[in-house]
PDB file of C-alpha atoms in Angstrom:
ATOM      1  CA  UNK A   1     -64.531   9.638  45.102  1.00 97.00           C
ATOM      2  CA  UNK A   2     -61.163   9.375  46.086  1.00 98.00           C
ATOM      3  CA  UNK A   3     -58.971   8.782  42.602  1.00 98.00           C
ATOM      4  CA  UNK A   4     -55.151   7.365  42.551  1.00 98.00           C
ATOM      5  CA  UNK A   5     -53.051   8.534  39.352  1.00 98.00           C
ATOM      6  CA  UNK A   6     -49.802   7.663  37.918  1.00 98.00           C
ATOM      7  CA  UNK A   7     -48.653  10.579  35.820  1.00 96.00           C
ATOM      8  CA  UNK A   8     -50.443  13.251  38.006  1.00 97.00           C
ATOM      9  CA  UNK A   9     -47.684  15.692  37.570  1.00 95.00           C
ATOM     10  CA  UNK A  10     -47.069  14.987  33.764  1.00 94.00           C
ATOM     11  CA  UNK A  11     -49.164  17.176  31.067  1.00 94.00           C
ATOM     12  CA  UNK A  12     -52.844  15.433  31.303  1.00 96.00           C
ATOM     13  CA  UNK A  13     -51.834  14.138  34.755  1.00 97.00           C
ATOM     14  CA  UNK A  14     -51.929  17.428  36.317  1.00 96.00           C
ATOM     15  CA  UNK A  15     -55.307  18.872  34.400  1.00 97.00           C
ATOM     16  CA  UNK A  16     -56.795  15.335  35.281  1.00 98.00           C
ATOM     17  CA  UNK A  17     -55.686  16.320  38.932  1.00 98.00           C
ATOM     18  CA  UNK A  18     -57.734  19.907  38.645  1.00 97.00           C
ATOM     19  CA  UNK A  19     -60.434  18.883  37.039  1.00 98.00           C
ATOM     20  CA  UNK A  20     -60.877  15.650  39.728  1.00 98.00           C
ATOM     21  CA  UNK A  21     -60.523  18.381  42.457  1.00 98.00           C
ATOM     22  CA  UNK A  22     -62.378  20.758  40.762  1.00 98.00           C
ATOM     23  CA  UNK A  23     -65.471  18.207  40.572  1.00 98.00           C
ATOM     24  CA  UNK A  24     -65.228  17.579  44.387  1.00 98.00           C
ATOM     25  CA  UNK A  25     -62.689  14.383  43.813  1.00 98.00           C
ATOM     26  CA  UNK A  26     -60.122  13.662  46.241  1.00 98.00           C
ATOM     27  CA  UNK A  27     -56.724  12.800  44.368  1.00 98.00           C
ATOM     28  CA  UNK A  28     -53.443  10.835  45.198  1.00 98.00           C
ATOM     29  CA  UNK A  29     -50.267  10.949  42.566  1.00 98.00           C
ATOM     30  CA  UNK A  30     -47.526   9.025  42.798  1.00 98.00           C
ATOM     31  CA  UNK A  31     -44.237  11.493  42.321  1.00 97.00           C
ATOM     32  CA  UNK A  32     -41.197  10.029  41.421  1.00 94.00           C
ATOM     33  CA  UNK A  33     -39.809  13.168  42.974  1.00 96.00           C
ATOM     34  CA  UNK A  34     -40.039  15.738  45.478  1.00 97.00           C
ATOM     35  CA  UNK A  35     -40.459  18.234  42.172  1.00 96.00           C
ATOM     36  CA  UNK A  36     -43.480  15.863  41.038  1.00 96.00           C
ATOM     37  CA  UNK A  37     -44.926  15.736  44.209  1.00 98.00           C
ATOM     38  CA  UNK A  38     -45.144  19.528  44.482  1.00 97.00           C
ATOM     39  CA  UNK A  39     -46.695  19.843  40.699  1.00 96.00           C
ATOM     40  CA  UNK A  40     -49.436  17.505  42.254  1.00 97.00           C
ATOM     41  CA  UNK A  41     -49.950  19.442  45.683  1.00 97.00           C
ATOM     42  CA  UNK A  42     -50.401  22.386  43.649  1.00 95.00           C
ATOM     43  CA  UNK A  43     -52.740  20.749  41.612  1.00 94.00           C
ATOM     44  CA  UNK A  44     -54.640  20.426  44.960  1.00 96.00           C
ATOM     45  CA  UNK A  45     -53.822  16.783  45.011  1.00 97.00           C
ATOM     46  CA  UNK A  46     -51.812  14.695  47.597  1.00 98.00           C
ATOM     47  CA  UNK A  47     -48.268  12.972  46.662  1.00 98.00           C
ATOM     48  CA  UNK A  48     -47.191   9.614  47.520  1.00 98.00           C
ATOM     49  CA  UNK A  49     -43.284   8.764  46.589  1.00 97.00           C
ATOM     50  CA  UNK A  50     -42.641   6.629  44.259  1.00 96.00           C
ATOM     51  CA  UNK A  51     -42.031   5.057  40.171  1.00 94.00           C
ATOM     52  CA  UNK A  52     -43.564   2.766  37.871  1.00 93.00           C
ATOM     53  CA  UNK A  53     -41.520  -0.450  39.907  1.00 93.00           C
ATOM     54  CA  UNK A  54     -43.060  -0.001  42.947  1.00 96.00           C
ATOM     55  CA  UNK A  55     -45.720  -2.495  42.508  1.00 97.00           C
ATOM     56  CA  UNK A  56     -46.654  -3.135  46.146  1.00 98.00           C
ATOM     57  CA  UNK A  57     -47.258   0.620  46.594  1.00 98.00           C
ATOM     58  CA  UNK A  58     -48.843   1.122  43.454  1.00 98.00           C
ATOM     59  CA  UNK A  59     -51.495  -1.760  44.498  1.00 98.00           C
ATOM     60  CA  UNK A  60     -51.505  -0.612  47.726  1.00 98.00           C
ATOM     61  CA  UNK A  61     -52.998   3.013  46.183  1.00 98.00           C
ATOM     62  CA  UNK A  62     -54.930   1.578  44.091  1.00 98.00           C
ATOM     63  CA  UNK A  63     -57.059  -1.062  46.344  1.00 98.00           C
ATOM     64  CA  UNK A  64     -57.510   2.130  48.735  1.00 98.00           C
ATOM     65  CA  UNK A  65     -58.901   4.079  46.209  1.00 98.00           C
ATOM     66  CA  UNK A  66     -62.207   4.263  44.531  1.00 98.00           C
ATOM     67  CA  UNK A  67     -61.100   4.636  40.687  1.00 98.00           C
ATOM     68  CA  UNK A  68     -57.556   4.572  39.036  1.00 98.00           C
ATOM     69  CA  UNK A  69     -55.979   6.630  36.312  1.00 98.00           C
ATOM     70  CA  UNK A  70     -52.944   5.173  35.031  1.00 98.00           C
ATOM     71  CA  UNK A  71     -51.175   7.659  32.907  1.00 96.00           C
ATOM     72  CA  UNK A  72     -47.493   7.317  33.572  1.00 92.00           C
ATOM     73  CA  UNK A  73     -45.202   5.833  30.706  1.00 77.00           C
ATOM     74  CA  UNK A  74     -41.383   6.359  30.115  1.00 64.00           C
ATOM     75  CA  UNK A  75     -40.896   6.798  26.474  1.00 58.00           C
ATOM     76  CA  UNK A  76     -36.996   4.678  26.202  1.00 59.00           C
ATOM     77  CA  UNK A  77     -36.947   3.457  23.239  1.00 54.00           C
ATOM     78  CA  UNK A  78     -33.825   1.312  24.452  1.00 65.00           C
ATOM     79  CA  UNK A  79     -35.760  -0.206  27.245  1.00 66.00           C
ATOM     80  CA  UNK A  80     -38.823   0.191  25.336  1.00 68.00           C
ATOM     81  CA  UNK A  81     -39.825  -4.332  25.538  1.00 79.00           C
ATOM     82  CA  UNK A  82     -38.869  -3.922  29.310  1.00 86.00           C
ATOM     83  CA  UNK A  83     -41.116  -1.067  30.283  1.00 85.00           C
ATOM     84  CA  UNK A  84     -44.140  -3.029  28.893  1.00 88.00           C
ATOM     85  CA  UNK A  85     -43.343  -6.067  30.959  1.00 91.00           C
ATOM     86  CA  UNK A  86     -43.545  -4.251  34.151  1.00 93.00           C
ATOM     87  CA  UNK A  87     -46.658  -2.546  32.720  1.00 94.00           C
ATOM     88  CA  UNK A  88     -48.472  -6.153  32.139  1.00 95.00           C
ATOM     89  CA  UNK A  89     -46.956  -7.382  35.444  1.00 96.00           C
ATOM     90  CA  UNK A  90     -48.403  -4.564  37.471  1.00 97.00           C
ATOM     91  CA  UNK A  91     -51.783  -4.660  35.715  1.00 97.00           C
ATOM     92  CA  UNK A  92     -51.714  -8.279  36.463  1.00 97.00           C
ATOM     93  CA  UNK A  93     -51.632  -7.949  40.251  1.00 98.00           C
ATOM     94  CA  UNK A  94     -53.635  -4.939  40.161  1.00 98.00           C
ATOM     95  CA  UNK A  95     -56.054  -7.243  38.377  1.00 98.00           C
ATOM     96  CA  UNK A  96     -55.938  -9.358  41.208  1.00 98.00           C
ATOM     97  CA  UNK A  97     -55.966  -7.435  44.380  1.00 98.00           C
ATOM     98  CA  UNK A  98     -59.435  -5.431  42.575  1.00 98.00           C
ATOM     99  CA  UNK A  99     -60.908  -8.821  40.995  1.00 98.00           C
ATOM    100  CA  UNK A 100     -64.640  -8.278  41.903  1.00 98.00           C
ATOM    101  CA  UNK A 101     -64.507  -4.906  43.192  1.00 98.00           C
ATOM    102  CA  UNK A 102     -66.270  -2.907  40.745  1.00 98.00           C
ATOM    103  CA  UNK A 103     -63.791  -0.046  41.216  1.00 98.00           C
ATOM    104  CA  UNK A 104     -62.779   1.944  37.776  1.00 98.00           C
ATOM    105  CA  UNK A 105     -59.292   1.408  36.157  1.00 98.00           C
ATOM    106  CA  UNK A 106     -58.871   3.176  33.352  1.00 98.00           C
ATOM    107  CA  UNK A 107     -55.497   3.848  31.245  1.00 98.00           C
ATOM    108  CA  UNK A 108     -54.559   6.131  28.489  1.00 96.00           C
ATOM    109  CA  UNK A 109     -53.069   4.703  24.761  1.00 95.00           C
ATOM    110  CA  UNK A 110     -53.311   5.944  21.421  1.00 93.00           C
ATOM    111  CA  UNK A 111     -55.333   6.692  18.885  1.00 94.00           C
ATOM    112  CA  UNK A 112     -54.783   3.635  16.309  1.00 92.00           C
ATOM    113  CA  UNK A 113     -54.347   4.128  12.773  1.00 88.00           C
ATOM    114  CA  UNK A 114     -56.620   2.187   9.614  1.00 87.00           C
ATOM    115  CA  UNK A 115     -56.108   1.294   6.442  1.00 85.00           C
ATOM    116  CA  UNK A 116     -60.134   1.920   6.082  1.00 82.00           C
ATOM    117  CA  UNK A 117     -59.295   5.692   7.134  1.00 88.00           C
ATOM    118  CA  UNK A 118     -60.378   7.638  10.020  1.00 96.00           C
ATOM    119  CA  UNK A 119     -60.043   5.053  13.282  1.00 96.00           C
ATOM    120  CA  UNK A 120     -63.054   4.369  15.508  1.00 97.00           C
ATOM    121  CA  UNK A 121     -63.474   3.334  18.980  1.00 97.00           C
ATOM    122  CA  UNK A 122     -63.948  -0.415  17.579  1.00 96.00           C
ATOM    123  CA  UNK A 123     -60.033  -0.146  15.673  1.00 94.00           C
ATOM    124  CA  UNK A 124     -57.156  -2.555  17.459  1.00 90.00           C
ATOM    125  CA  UNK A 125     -54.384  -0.767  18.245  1.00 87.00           C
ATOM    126  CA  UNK A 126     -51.724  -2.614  15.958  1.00 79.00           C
ATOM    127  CA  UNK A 127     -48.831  -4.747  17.140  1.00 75.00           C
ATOM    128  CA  UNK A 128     -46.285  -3.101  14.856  1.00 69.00           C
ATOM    129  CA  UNK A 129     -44.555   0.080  14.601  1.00 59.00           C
ATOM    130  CA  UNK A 130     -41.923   2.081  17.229  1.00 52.00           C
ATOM    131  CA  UNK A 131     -44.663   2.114  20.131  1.00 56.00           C
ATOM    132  CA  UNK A 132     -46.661  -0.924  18.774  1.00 65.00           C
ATOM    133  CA  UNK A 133     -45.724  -2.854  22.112  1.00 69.00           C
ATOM    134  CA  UNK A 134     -48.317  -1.128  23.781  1.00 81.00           C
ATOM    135  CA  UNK A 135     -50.847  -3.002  22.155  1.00 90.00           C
ATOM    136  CA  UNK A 136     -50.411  -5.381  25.004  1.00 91.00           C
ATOM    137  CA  UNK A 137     -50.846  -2.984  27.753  1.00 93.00           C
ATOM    138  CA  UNK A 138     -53.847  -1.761  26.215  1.00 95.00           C
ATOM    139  CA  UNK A 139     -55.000  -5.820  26.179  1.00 95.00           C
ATOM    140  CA  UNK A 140     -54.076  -6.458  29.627  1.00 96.00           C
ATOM    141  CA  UNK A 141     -56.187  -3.320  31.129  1.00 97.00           C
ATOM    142  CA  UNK A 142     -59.460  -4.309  28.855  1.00 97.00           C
ATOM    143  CA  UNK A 143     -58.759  -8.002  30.337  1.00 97.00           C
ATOM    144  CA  UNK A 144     -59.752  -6.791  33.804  1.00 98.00           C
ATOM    145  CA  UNK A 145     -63.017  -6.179  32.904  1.00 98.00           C
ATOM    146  CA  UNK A 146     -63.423  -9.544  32.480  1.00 97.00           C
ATOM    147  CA  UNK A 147     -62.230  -9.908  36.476  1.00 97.00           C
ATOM    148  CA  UNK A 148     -65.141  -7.355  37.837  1.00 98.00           C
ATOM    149  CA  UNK A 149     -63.452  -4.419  37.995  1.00 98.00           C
ATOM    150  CA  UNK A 150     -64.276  -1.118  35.718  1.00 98.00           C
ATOM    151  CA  UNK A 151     -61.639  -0.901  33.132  1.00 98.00           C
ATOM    152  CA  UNK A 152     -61.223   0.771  29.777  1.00 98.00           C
ATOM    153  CA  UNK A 153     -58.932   2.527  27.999  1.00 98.00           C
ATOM    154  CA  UNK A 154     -58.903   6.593  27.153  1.00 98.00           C
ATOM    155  CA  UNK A 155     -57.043   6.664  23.835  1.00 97.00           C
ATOM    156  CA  UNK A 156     -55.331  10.071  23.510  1.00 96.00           C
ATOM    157  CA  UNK A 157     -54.902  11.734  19.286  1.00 95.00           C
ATOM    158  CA  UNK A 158     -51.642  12.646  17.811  1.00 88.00           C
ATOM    159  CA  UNK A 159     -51.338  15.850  19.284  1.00 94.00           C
ATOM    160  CA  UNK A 160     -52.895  16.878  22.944  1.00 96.00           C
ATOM    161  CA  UNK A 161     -52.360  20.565  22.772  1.00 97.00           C
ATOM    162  CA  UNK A 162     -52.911  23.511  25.398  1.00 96.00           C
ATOM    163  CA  UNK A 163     -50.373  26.364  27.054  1.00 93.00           C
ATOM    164  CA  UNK A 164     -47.697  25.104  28.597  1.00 90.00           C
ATOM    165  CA  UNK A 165     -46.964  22.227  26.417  1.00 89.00           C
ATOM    166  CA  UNK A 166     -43.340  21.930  26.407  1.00 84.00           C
ATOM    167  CA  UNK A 167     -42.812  17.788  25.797  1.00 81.00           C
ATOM    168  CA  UNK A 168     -45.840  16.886  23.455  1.00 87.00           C
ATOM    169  CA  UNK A 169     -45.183  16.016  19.713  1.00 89.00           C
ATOM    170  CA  UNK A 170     -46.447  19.628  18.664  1.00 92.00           C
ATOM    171  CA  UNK A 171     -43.480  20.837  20.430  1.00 93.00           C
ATOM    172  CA  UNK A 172     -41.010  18.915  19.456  1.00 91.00           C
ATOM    173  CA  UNK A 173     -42.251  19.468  15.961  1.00 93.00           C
ATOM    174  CA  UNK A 174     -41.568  23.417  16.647  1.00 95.00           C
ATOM    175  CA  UNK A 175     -38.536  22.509  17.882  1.00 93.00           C
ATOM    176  CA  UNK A 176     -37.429  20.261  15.055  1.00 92.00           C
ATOM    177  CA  UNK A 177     -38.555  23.114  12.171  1.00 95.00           C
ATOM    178  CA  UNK A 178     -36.364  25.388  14.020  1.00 95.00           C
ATOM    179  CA  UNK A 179     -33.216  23.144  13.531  1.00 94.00           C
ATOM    180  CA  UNK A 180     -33.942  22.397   9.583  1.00 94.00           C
ATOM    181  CA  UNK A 181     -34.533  26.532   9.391  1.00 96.00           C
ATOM    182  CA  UNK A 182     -38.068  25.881   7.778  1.00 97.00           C
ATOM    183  CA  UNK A 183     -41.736  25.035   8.721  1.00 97.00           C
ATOM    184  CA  UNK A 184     -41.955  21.344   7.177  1.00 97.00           C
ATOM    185  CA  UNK A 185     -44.421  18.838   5.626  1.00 97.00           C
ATOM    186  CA  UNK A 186     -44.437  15.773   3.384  1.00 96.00           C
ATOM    187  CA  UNK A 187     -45.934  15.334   0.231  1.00 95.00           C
ATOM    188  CA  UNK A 188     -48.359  17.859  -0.206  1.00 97.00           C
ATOM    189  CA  UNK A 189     -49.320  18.233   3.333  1.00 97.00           C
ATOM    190  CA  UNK A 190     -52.736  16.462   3.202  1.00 97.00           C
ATOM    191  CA  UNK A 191     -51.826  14.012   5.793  1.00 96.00           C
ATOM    192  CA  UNK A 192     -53.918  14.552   9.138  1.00 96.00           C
ATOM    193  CA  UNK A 193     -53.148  14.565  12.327  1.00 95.00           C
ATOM    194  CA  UNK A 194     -55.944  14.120  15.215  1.00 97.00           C
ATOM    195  CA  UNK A 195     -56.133  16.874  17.873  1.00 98.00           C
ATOM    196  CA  UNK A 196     -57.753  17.309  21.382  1.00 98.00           C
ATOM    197  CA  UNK A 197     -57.071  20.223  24.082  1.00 98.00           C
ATOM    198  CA  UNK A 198     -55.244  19.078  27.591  1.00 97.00           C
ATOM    199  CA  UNK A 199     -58.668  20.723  29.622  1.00 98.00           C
ATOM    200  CA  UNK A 200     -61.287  18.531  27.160  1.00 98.00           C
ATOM    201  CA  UNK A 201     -58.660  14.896  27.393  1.00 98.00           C
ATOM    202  CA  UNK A 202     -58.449  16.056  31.292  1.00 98.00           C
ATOM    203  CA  UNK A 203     -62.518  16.156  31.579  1.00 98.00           C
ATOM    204  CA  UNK A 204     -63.161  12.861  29.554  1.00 98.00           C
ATOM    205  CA  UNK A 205     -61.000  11.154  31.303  1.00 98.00           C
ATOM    206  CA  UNK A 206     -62.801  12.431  34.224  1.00 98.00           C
ATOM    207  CA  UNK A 207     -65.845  11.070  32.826  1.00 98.00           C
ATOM    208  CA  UNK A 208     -64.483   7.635  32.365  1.00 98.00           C
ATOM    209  CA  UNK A 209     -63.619   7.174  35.753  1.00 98.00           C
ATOM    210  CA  UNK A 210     -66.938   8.611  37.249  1.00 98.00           C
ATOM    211  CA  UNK A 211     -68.777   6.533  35.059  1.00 98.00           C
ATOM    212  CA  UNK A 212     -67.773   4.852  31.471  1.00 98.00           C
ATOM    213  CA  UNK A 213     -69.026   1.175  31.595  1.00 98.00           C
ATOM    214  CA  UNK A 214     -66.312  -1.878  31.921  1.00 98.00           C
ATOM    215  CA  UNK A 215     -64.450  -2.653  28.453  1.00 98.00           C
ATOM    216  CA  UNK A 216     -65.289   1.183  27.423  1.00 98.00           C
ATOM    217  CA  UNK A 217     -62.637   2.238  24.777  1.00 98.00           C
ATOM    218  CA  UNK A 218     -62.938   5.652  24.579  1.00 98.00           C
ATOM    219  CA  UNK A 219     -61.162   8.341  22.001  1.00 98.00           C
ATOM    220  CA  UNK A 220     -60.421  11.692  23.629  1.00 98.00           C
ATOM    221  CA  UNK A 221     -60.662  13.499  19.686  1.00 98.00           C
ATOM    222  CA  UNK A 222     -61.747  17.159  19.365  1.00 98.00           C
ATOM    223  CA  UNK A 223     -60.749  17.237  15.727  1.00 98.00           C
ATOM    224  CA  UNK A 224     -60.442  14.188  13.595  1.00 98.00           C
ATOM    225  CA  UNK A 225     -57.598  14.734  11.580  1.00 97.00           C
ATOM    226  CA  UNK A 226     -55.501  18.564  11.652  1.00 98.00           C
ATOM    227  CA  UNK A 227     -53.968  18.804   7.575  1.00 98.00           C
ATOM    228  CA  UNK A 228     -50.044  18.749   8.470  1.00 97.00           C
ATOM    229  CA  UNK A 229     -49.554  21.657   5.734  1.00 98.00           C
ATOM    230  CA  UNK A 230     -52.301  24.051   7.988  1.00 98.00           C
ATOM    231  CA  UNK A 231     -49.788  23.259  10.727  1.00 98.00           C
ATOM    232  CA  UNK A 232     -46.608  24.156   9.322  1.00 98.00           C
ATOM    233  CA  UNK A 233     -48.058  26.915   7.387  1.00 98.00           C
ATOM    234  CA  UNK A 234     -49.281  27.986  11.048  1.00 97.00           C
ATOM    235  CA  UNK A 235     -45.794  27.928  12.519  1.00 97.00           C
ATOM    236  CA  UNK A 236     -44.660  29.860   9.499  1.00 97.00           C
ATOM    237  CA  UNK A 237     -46.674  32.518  10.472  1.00 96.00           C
ATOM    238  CA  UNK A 238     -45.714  32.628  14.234  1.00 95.00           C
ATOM    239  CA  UNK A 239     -42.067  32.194  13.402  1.00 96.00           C
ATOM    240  CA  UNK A 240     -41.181  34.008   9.695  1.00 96.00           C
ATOM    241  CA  UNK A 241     -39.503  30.218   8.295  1.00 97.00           C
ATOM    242  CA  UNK A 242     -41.169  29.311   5.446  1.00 98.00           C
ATOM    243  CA  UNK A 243     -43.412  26.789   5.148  1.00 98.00           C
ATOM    244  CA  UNK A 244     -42.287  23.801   2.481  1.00 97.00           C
ATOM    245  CA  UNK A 245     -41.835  19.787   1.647  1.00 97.00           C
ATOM    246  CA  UNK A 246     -39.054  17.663   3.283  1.00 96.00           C
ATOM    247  CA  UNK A 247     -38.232  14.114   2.345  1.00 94.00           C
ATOM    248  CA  UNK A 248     -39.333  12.307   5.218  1.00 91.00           C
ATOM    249  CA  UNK A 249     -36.852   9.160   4.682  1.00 90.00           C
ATOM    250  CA  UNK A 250     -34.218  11.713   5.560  1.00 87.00           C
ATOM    251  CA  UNK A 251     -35.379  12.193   8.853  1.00 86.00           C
ATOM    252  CA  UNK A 252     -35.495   8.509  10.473  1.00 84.00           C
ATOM    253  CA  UNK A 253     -38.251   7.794  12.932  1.00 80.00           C
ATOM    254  CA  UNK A 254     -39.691  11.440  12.796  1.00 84.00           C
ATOM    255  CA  UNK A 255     -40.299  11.643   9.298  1.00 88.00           C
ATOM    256  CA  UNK A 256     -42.531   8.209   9.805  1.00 86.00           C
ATOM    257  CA  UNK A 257     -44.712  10.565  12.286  1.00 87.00           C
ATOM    258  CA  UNK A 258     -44.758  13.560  10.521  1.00 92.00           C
ATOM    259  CA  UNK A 259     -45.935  11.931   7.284  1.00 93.00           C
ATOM    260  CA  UNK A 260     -48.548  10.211   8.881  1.00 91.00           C
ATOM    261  CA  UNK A 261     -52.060   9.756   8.145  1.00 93.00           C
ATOM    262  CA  UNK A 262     -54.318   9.068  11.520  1.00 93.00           C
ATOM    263  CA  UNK A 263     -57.157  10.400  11.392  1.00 97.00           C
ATOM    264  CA  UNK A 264     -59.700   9.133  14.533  1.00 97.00           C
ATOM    265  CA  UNK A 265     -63.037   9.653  15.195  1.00 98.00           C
ATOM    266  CA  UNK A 266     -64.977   9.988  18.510  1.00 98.00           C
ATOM    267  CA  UNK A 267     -68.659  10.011  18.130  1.00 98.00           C
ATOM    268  CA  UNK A 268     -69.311   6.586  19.610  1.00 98.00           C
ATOM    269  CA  UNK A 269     -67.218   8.438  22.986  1.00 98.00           C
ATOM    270  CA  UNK A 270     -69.618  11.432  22.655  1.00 98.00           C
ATOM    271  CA  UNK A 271     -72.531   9.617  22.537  1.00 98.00           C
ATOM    272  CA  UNK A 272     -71.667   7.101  25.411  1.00 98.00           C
ATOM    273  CA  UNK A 273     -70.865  10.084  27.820  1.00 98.00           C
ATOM    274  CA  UNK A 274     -72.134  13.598  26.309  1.00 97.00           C
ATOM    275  CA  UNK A 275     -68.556  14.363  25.790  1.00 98.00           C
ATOM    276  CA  UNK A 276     -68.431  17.522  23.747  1.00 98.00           C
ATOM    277  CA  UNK A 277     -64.770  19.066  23.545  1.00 98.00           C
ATOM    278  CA  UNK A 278     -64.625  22.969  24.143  1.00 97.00           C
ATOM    279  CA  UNK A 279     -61.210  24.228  24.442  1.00 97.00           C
ATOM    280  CA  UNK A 280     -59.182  26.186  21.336  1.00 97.00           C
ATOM    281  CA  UNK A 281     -58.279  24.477  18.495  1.00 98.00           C
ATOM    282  CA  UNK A 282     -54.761  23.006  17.270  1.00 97.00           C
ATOM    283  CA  UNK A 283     -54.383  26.194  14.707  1.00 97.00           C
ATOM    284  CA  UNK A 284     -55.844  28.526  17.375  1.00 97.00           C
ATOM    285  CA  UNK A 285     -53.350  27.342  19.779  1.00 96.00           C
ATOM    286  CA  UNK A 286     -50.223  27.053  17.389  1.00 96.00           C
ATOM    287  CA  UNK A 287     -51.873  30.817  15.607  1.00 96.00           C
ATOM    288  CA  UNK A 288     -52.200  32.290  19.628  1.00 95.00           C
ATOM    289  CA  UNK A 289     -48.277  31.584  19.715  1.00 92.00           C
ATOM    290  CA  UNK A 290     -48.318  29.170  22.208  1.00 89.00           C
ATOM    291  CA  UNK A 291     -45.509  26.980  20.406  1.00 92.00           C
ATOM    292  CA  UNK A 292     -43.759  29.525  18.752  1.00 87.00           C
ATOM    293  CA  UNK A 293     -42.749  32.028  22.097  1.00 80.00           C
ATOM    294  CA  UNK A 294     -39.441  31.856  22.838  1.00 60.00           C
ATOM    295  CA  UNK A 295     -39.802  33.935  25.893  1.00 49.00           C
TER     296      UNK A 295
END
């Protein structure tokens, strides 16, 4: 099968690319640079130049390939309303020049949160929020399985974990506890945060485009909710700060993630594909050091 991605050098972009290869998949990225197009070469994929505004190209890709990953997104807040416009634009075309084809399109989102509790694969994302504009990306790809073509979504947790994170929210957590000198949490810590290994979001995603049926929403969650206290009290140990409460009002749009309660579950993905995560854990990653090396 051969498999276009946007994203292929980014974090699940390039173990998506290994894992396609690795499975006997030929793979095209689009790069937006020559630095991007080597991550994906030495993925074992091939490079194509090119961003997110290249529409013609980006159909062009896609309507020569036999399944689509779409996994590129520039987080700018500023430009945040714009980004999703092109988004729905492009999926729009692509809608059209695959209409009847059969091929697989599928895109990553998030996780949603519930005021029932732990999300399922049948949860909307919701409208509001910082990133809540990508509720209507996730609409417009699920739309084109109403146009014959193979499209779903591969909603990612929280946190997608591994070595050589450097960008994910796990990170910049690290990062952030080593400003404030201390290992935080709010309240009391009980608030969860879902959890999946790159290799195990890499292989499901995989799985989607090999074979998940049309209008498949699919949750890429090794562990349904990660207690935000374990994961401070973790990075306490790696790094000697201690591990306490912080007001999260007085940290602006981080405290709003870091006291967050979004728990998700996957066992309707499990049972669709025979999906069964295997990589390390969140604590065995953060407890292995993997965040906490300054080396």
């Amino acid at each position: 099968m051969r498999v276009f991605i946007t994203g292929a050098s980014g974090w699940i972009g390039s173990a998506l690319t290994h894992d396609l290869v690795a499975h006997g998949h030929d793979v095209v990225g689009l790069a937006r640079s020559a630095s991007s197009a080597q991550r994906i070469r030495s993925a074992g994929g091939e490079a194509v130049l090119g961003d997110m505004a290249d529409h013609a190209l980006i159909v062009e890709q896609a309507t020569l390939a036999d399944a689509t990953a779409h996994l590129a997104f520039a987080l700018d807040f500023d430009a945040f309303d714009e980004t999703i416009d092109n988004e729905v634009a492009l999926l729009d075309m692509l809608g059209k020049a695959l209409a009847g084809s059969g091929k697989a399109l599928f895109a990553a989102s998030g996780t949603p949160t519930t005021p029932r509790g732990t999300a399922t694969e049948d949860d909307a994302l919701a409208p509001g929020g910082p990133a809540g504009a990508r509720a209507r990306t996730a609409a417009a790809v699920l739309a084109l399985a109403d146009r014959g073509i193979r499209a779903g979504l591969v909603r990612m947790p929280r946190t997608v974990h591994g070595v050589g994170d450097r960008n994910g929210l796990v990170a910049a957590l690290v990062q952030f506890d080593r400003q404030l000198g201390a290992a935080v949490y709010v309240g009391d810590g009980s608030n969860r945060w879902p959890a999946v290994h790159v290799g195990d979001a890499a292989r499901l995603f995989r799985r989607a485009l090999e074979s998940a049926p049309a209008g498949s929403v699919l949750h890429a969650v090794a562990e349904e909710g990660v207690p935000m206290r374990a994961v401070a009290e973790s990075i306490s140990r790696q790094t000697g700060m201690p591990a306490q409460p912080v007001d999260a009002t007085t940290l602006g749009v981080f405290g709003a993630l870091l006291g967050g309660d979004q728990p998700a579950s996957s066992a309707r993905t499990r049972a669709l594909l025979g999906w069964e995560p295997t990589g390390p854990t969140l604590l065995e990653d953060l407890d292995a050091g993997h965040y906490t090396q300054t080396g």
